[in-house]
Tab-separated table of C-alpha atoms in Angstrom:
chain	number	residue	atom	x	y	z
A	180	UNK	CA	0.000	0.000	0.000
A	181	UNK	CA	1.217	3.496	-0.875
A	182	UNK	CA	0.632	6.389	1.541
A	183	UNK	CA	1.231	9.674	-0.248
A	184	UNK	CA	3.145	12.422	1.595
A	185	UNK	CA	0.957	14.467	3.932
A	186	UNK	CA	1.234	16.582	7.076
A	187	UNK	CA	0.783	13.929	9.748
A	188	UNK	CA	1.036	16.566	12.525
A	189	UNK	CA	3.396	14.330	14.521
A	190	UNK	CA	0.816	11.540	14.664
A	191	UNK	CA	1.651	7.956	13.601
A	192	UNK	CA	1.569	7.214	9.896
A	193	UNK	CA	1.490	3.486	10.708
A	194	UNK	CA	-0.020	3.036	14.164
A	195	UNK	CA	0.069	0.042	16.485
A	196	UNK	CA	-2.439	-2.557	15.326
A	197	UNK	CA	-2.333	-1.470	11.681
A	198	UNK	CA	-4.495	-3.821	9.612
A	199	UNK	CA	-1.917	-4.286	6.838
A	200	UNK	CA	1.395	-4.366	8.763
A	201	UNK	CA	0.444	-5.126	12.393
A	202	UNK	CA	4.074	-5.849	13.324
A	203	UNK	CA	5.213	-2.294	12.412
A	204	UNK	CA	4.935	1.217	13.835
A	205	UNK	CA	6.051	4.428	12.097
A	206	UNK	CA	5.857	8.114	12.933
A	207	UNK	CA	7.523	11.248	11.553
A	208	UNK	CA	7.959	14.025	14.096
A	209	UNK	CA	8.904	17.578	13.054
A	210	UNK	CA	10.133	20.021	15.698
A	211	UNK	CA	11.545	23.535	15.953
A	212	UNK	CA	14.407	24.506	18.248
A	213	UNK	CA	13.481	24.008	21.915
A	214	UNK	CA	10.378	21.933	21.177
A	215	UNK	CA	9.978	18.459	22.697
A	216	UNK	CA	7.965	15.379	21.865
A	217	UNK	CA	7.095	12.448	24.102
A	218	UNK	CA	5.507	9.095	23.351
A	219	UNK	CA	5.054	5.498	24.484
A	220	UNK	CA	3.804	2.592	22.347
A	221	UNK	CA	2.515	-0.303	24.471
A	222	UNK	CA	3.700	-3.655	23.131
A	223	UNK	CA	6.191	-2.121	20.680
A	224	UNK	CA	9.929	-1.567	20.934
A	225	UNK	CA	10.966	1.561	19.027
A	226	UNK	CA	13.941	3.414	17.602
A	227	UNK	CA	14.339	7.207	17.474
A	228	UNK	CA	16.381	8.103	14.369
A	229	UNK	CA	16.781	11.742	13.303
A	230	UNK	CA	16.448	12.210	9.557
A	231	UNK	CA	17.827	15.716	10.047
A	232	UNK	CA	18.581	17.876	13.066
A	233	UNK	CA	20.136	17.403	16.506
A	234	UNK	CA	18.341	15.973	19.563
A	235	UNK	CA	18.647	15.226	23.233
A	236	UNK	CA	16.832	11.959	24.030
A	237	UNK	CA	15.755	10.458	27.355
A	238	UNK	CA	14.005	7.184	28.155
A	239	UNK	CA	13.788	5.176	31.374
A	240	UNK	CA	16.632	7.066	33.049
A	241	UNK	CA	18.882	6.712	29.984
A	242	UNK	CA	20.021	9.863	28.173
A	243	UNK	CA	21.603	10.380	24.757
A	244	UNK	CA	22.921	13.894	24.185
A	245	UNK	CA	23.464	15.486	20.781
A	246	UNK	CA	21.955	12.660	18.736
A	247	UNK	CA	21.991	13.062	14.961
A	248	UNK	CA	23.179	16.337	13.487
A	249	UNK	CA	22.528	15.942	9.759
A	250	UNK	CA	21.772	19.193	7.975
A	251	UNK	CA	19.662	19.721	4.890
A	252	UNK	CA	18.780	16.097	4.099
A	253	UNK	CA	19.548	12.412	4.735
A	254	UNK	CA	22.595	12.556	2.436
A	255	UNK	CA	24.210	15.153	4.722
A	256	UNK	CA	26.051	12.921	7.224
A	257	UNK	CA	25.663	9.612	9.000
A	258	UNK	CA	22.587	8.249	10.831
A	259	UNK	CA	22.294	7.713	14.584
A	260	UNK	CA	19.549	6.246	16.766
A	261	UNK	CA	18.290	5.400	20.234
A	262	UNK	CA	16.663	2.075	21.059
A	263	UNK	CA	13.591	2.461	23.298
A	264	UNK	CA	12.357	-0.692	25.097
A	265	UNK	CA	8.846	-1.993	24.556
A	266	UNK	CA	6.152	0.320	25.910
A	267	UNK	CA	8.641	2.631	27.595
A	268	UNK	CA	8.068	6.377	27.549
A	269	UNK	CA	10.610	8.403	25.596
A	270	UNK	CA	11.099	12.140	25.086
A	271	UNK	CA	13.316	14.069	22.709
A	272	UNK	CA	14.096	17.775	22.406
A	273	UNK	CA	15.241	19.641	19.311
A	274	UNK	CA	18.603	21.414	19.740
A	275	UNK	CA	19.018	22.605	16.139
A	276	UNK	CA	16.891	25.158	14.290
A	277	UNK	CA	14.626	22.293	13.222
A	278	UNK	CA	14.531	18.497	13.178
A	279	UNK	CA	12.706	15.753	11.334
A	280	UNK	CA	12.680	12.529	13.339
A	281	UNK	CA	11.760	8.996	12.328
A	282	UNK	CA	10.249	6.794	15.049
A	283	UNK	CA	10.315	3.138	13.987
A	284	UNK	CA	8.736	0.265	15.906
A	285	UNK	CA	8.156	-3.479	15.948
A	286	UNK	CA	5.725	-5.536	18.002
A	287	UNK	CA	7.569	-7.098	20.943
A	288	UNK	CA	6.485	-7.672	24.543
A	289	UNK	CA	9.726	-8.221	26.458
A	290	UNK	CA	11.294	-5.105	28.017
A	291	UNK	CA	15.031	-4.784	27.293
A	292	UNK	CA	17.536	-1.991	28.024
A	293	UNK	CA	17.791	1.326	26.136
A	294	UNK	CA	20.975	2.302	24.303
A	295	UNK	CA	22.286	4.699	21.655
A	296	UNK	CA	23.819	3.833	18.297
A	297	UNK	CA	26.343	6.443	17.190
A	298	UNK	CA	27.675	7.110	13.699
A	299	UNK	CA	30.839	5.082	14.263
A	300	UNK	CA	28.737	2.057	15.295
A	301	UNK	CA	26.626	1.914	12.141
A	302	UNK	CA	26.831	-1.418	10.319
A	303	UNK	CA	27.608	-0.601	6.673
A	304	UNK	CA	27.322	-2.835	3.623
A	305	UNK	CA	27.673	-1.872	-0.032
A	306	UNK	CA	26.895	-4.246	-2.878
A	307	UNK	CA	25.790	-4.513	-6.475
A	308	UNK	CA	27.340	-2.767	-9.458
A	309	UNK	CA	26.707	0.018	-11.924
A	310	UNK	CA	26.690	-2.554	-14.746
A	311	UNK	CA	23.814	-4.514	-13.200
A	312	UNK	CA	21.952	-1.303	-12.179
A	313	UNK	CA	21.851	-2.645	-8.591
A	314	UNK	CA	24.544	-0.553	-6.866
A	315	UNK	CA	23.437	0.464	-3.367
A	316	UNK	CA	24.635	1.170	0.150
A	317	UNK	CA	22.886	0.077	3.359
A	318	UNK	CA	23.461	1.701	6.742
A	319	UNK	CA	22.053	-0.511	9.508
A	320	UNK	CA	21.078	1.469	12.607
A	321	UNK	CA	19.688	-1.593	14.375
A	322	UNK	CA	21.384	-4.417	12.501
A	323	UNK	CA	23.673	-7.344	13.144
A	324	UNK	CA	25.855	-5.340	15.547
A	325	UNK	CA	22.896	-4.902	17.916
A	326	UNK	CA	21.356	-8.346	17.470
A	327	UNK	CA	21.615	-9.469	21.110
A	328	UNK	CA	20.230	-6.166	22.458
A	329	UNK	CA	16.998	-5.910	20.435
A	330	UNK	CA	13.857	-8.043	20.215
A	331	UNK	CA	12.309	-8.087	16.699
A	332	UNK	CA	13.092	-4.637	15.260
A	333	UNK	CA	15.427	-4.045	12.299
A	334	UNK	CA	16.063	-0.428	11.210
A	335	UNK	CA	18.181	0.588	8.217
A	336	UNK	CA	18.797	3.347	5.698
A	337	UNK	CA	19.163	2.286	2.053
A	338	UNK	CA	20.747	4.431	-0.669
A	339	UNK	CA	21.066	3.947	-4.398
A	340	UNK	CA	24.669	4.597	-5.430
A	341	UNK	CA	24.962	6.858	-8.438
A	342	UNK	CA	21.869	8.039	-10.243
A	343	UNK	CA	19.141	5.594	-11.191
A	344	UNK	CA	18.916	1.856	-10.647
A	345	UNK	CA	17.106	-0.921	-8.821
A	346	UNK	CA	16.888	-1.935	-5.179
A	347	UNK	CA	15.460	-5.080	-3.608
A	348	UNK	CA	16.451	-7.158	-6.619
A	349	UNK	CA	16.506	-10.091	-7.238
A	350	UNK	CA	12.882	-9.939	-6.193
A	351	UNK	CA	12.280	-11.461	-2.774
A	352	UNK	CA	9.580	-11.796	-0.151
A	353	UNK	CA	9.343	-12.475	3.585
A	354	UNK	CA	5.665	-12.945	4.391
A	355	UNK	CA	5.527	-16.527	5.736
A	356	UNK	CA	7.184	-18.221	8.708
A	357	UNK	CA	8.583	-21.423	7.203
A	358	UNK	CA	12.164	-21.831	8.344
A	359	UNK	CA	14.739	-22.492	7.077
A	360	UNK	CA	13.465	-20.968	3.804
A	361	UNK	CA	11.657	-17.808	4.932
A	362	UNK	CA	10.500	-15.676	7.881
A	363	UNK	CA	7.482	-13.413	8.291
A	364	UNK	CA	8.599	-9.780	8.549
A	365	UNK	CA	6.246	-6.857	7.943
A	366	UNK	CA	8.058	-3.965	6.270
A	367	UNK	CA	7.532	-0.205	6.048
A	368	UNK	CA	9.534	2.248	3.902
A	369	UNK	CA	9.758	6.037	3.728
A	370	UNK	CA	11.361	7.360	0.548
A	371	UNK	CA	13.426	10.455	-0.240
A	372	UNK	CA	14.890	11.591	-3.569
A	373	UNK	CA	17.783	13.815	-4.583
A	374	UNK	CA	16.908	16.274	-6.033
A	375	UNK	CA	13.620	16.095	-4.145
A	376	UNK	CA	11.498	16.340	-7.296
A	377	UNK	CA	12.811	12.938	-8.392
A	378	UNK	CA	10.632	9.862	-8.176
A	379	UNK	CA	10.565	6.117	-8.628
A	380	UNK	CA	8.496	2.965	-8.740
A	381	UNK	CA	7.614	0.377	-6.094
A	382	UNK	CA	6.564	-2.980	-7.518
A	383	UNK	CA	4.542	-5.517	-5.563
A	384	UNK	CA	4.066	-8.927	-7.164
A	385	UNK	CA	1.849	-11.263	-5.176
A	386	UNK	CA	2.404	-14.449	-7.173
A	387	UNK	CA	5.391	-15.674	-9.175
A	388	UNK	CA	4.952	-14.842	-12.881
A	389	UNK	CA	1.544	-13.197	-12.343
A	390	UNK	CA	0.855	-9.463	-12.874
A	391	UNK	CA	1.103	-7.395	-9.700
A	392	UNK	CA	0.782	-3.787	-8.604
A	393	UNK	CA	3.026	-0.755	-9.053
A	394	UNK	CA	3.076	2.536	-7.123
A	395	UNK	CA	4.537	5.860	-8.201
A	396	UNK	CA	6.688	6.922	-5.232
A	397	UNK	CA	7.764	10.514	-4.606
A	398	UNK	CA	9.742	12.365	-1.945
A	399	UNK	CA	8.076	11.479	1.376
A	400	UNK	CA	6.102	8.457	0.129
A	401	UNK	CA	5.473	5.659	2.644
A	402	UNK	CA	5.086	2.068	1.467
A	403	UNK	CA	3.670	-0.734	3.659
A	404	UNK	CA	4.440	-4.284	2.531
A	405	UNK	CA	2.525	-7.197	4.018
A	406	UNK	CA	3.288	-9.845	1.393
A	407	UNK	CA	4.700	-10.431	-2.049
A	408	UNK	CA	7.885	-9.770	-4.028
A	409	UNK	CA	8.812	-6.083	-3.851
A	410	UNK	CA	11.692	-4.558	-5.862
A	411	UNK	CA	11.802	-0.788	-6.393
A	412	UNK	CA	13.660	1.620	-8.684
A	413	UNK	CA	14.532	5.263	-9.165
A	414	UNK	CA	14.415	7.283	-12.381
A	415	UNK	CA	17.709	7.783	-14.229
A	416	UNK	CA	19.500	10.927	-13.081
A	417	UNK	CA	18.183	10.820	-9.484
A	418	UNK	CA	19.341	9.322	-6.201
A	419	UNK	CA	16.959	7.412	-3.929
A	420	UNK	CA	16.934	6.789	-0.175
A	421	UNK	CA	14.537	4.843	1.936
A	422	UNK	CA	14.212	4.429	5.678
A	423	UNK	CA	13.352	0.799	6.375
A	424	UNK	CA	11.467	-0.782	9.279
A	425	UNK	CA	11.244	-4.560	9.606
A	426	UNK	CA	9.339	-6.343	12.367
A	427	UNK	CA	9.491	-10.112	12.670
A	428	UNK	CA	6.672	-12.383	13.797
A	429	UNK	CA	8.764	-15.045	15.540
A	430	UNK	CA	12.412	-13.977	15.308
A	431	UNK	CA	14.575	-10.956	14.563
A	432	UNK	CA	16.818	-12.358	11.838
A	433	UNK	CA	15.345	-11.844	8.392
A	434	UNK	CA	15.282	-14.822	6.051
A	435	UNK	CA	14.425	-13.655	2.538
A	436	UNK	CA	12.933	-15.964	-0.068
A	437	UNK	CA	14.132	-15.030	-3.545
A	438	UNK	CA	11.681	-15.333	-6.391
A	439	UNK	CA	12.503	-18.568	-8.270
A	440	UNK	CA	12.078	-16.932	-11.671
A	441	UNK	CA	14.908	-14.471	-10.951
A	442	UNK	CA	17.024	-16.458	-8.484
A	443	UNK	CA	19.827	-16.939	-11.022
A	444	UNK	CA	20.448	-13.185	-10.826
A	445	UNK	CA	21.949	-13.759	-7.373
A	446	UNK	CA	25.086	-14.929	-9.173
A	447	UNK	CA	25.384	-11.708	-11.209
A	448	UNK	CA	25.244	-9.121	-8.408
A	449	UNK	CA	28.535	-8.592	-6.535
A	450	UNK	CA	28.360	-8.798	-2.743
A	451	UNK	CA	24.666	-9.575	-2.458
A	452	UNK	CA	25.141	-12.452	-0.021
A	453	UNK	CA	26.982	-10.070	2.322
A	454	UNK	CA	23.845	-7.927	2.260
A	455	UNK	CA	21.668	-10.923	3.112
A	456	UNK	CA	23.907	-11.832	6.080
A	457	UNK	CA	23.641	-8.338	7.594
A	458	UNK	CA	19.850	-8.486	8.129
A	459	UNK	CA	20.126	-10.057	11.557
């Protein structure tokens, strides 16, 4: 499902108990200097990740000072985040002139310990190639490095490298718990483009070799994926970014099932198995 950009007034875009992606939570919070925002999501662990701006964050007696710091957009520096345990109240205050803050969540009942992930702790993987039109970079905020400290939530930033190309290819899905082949993970994206008038396409194919759906995505588009194969692409001449939230049904590690029709492409894309290994 495509949710077009709109002024959500700091209210969840994907709320707890969403009918399409019940394992996910997503909010975008916009603040001016000195403004604060507080929240708690019962039954959901969350991650506070500034898209832009600088924050002070507090939750359950834990404090993270000067979190974030990117300037004009998500290409302007490295991501940072704070993990907030399930149902715990959190508050953040804007220190810069303005801030745009992503709040990502996954359904999880156990209460763990809060912590911060700084820029030098980001788990980075780059794979693909210009020749195969699959060159991209992934910055895991809550990835393999934090596996033992988080319940079911995976949070990453994905960038196309260069201008134009495909992401999420070879086509894959993760909508059914059937280990060792696949896990059920609901997924939510928020897209940005550089320049911001760029755009792209999100495909969603429900059945192998059967026609599916396609959504025109623009700067600020949110995509919710409950099931099906889901590659996406950006127009030539533009760069694409998307903030990614994954919430697992029974485990944190993501096990993708690659579409049989295109599985041979796994052998043509440099470094793709390194990418697969990092979603833990």
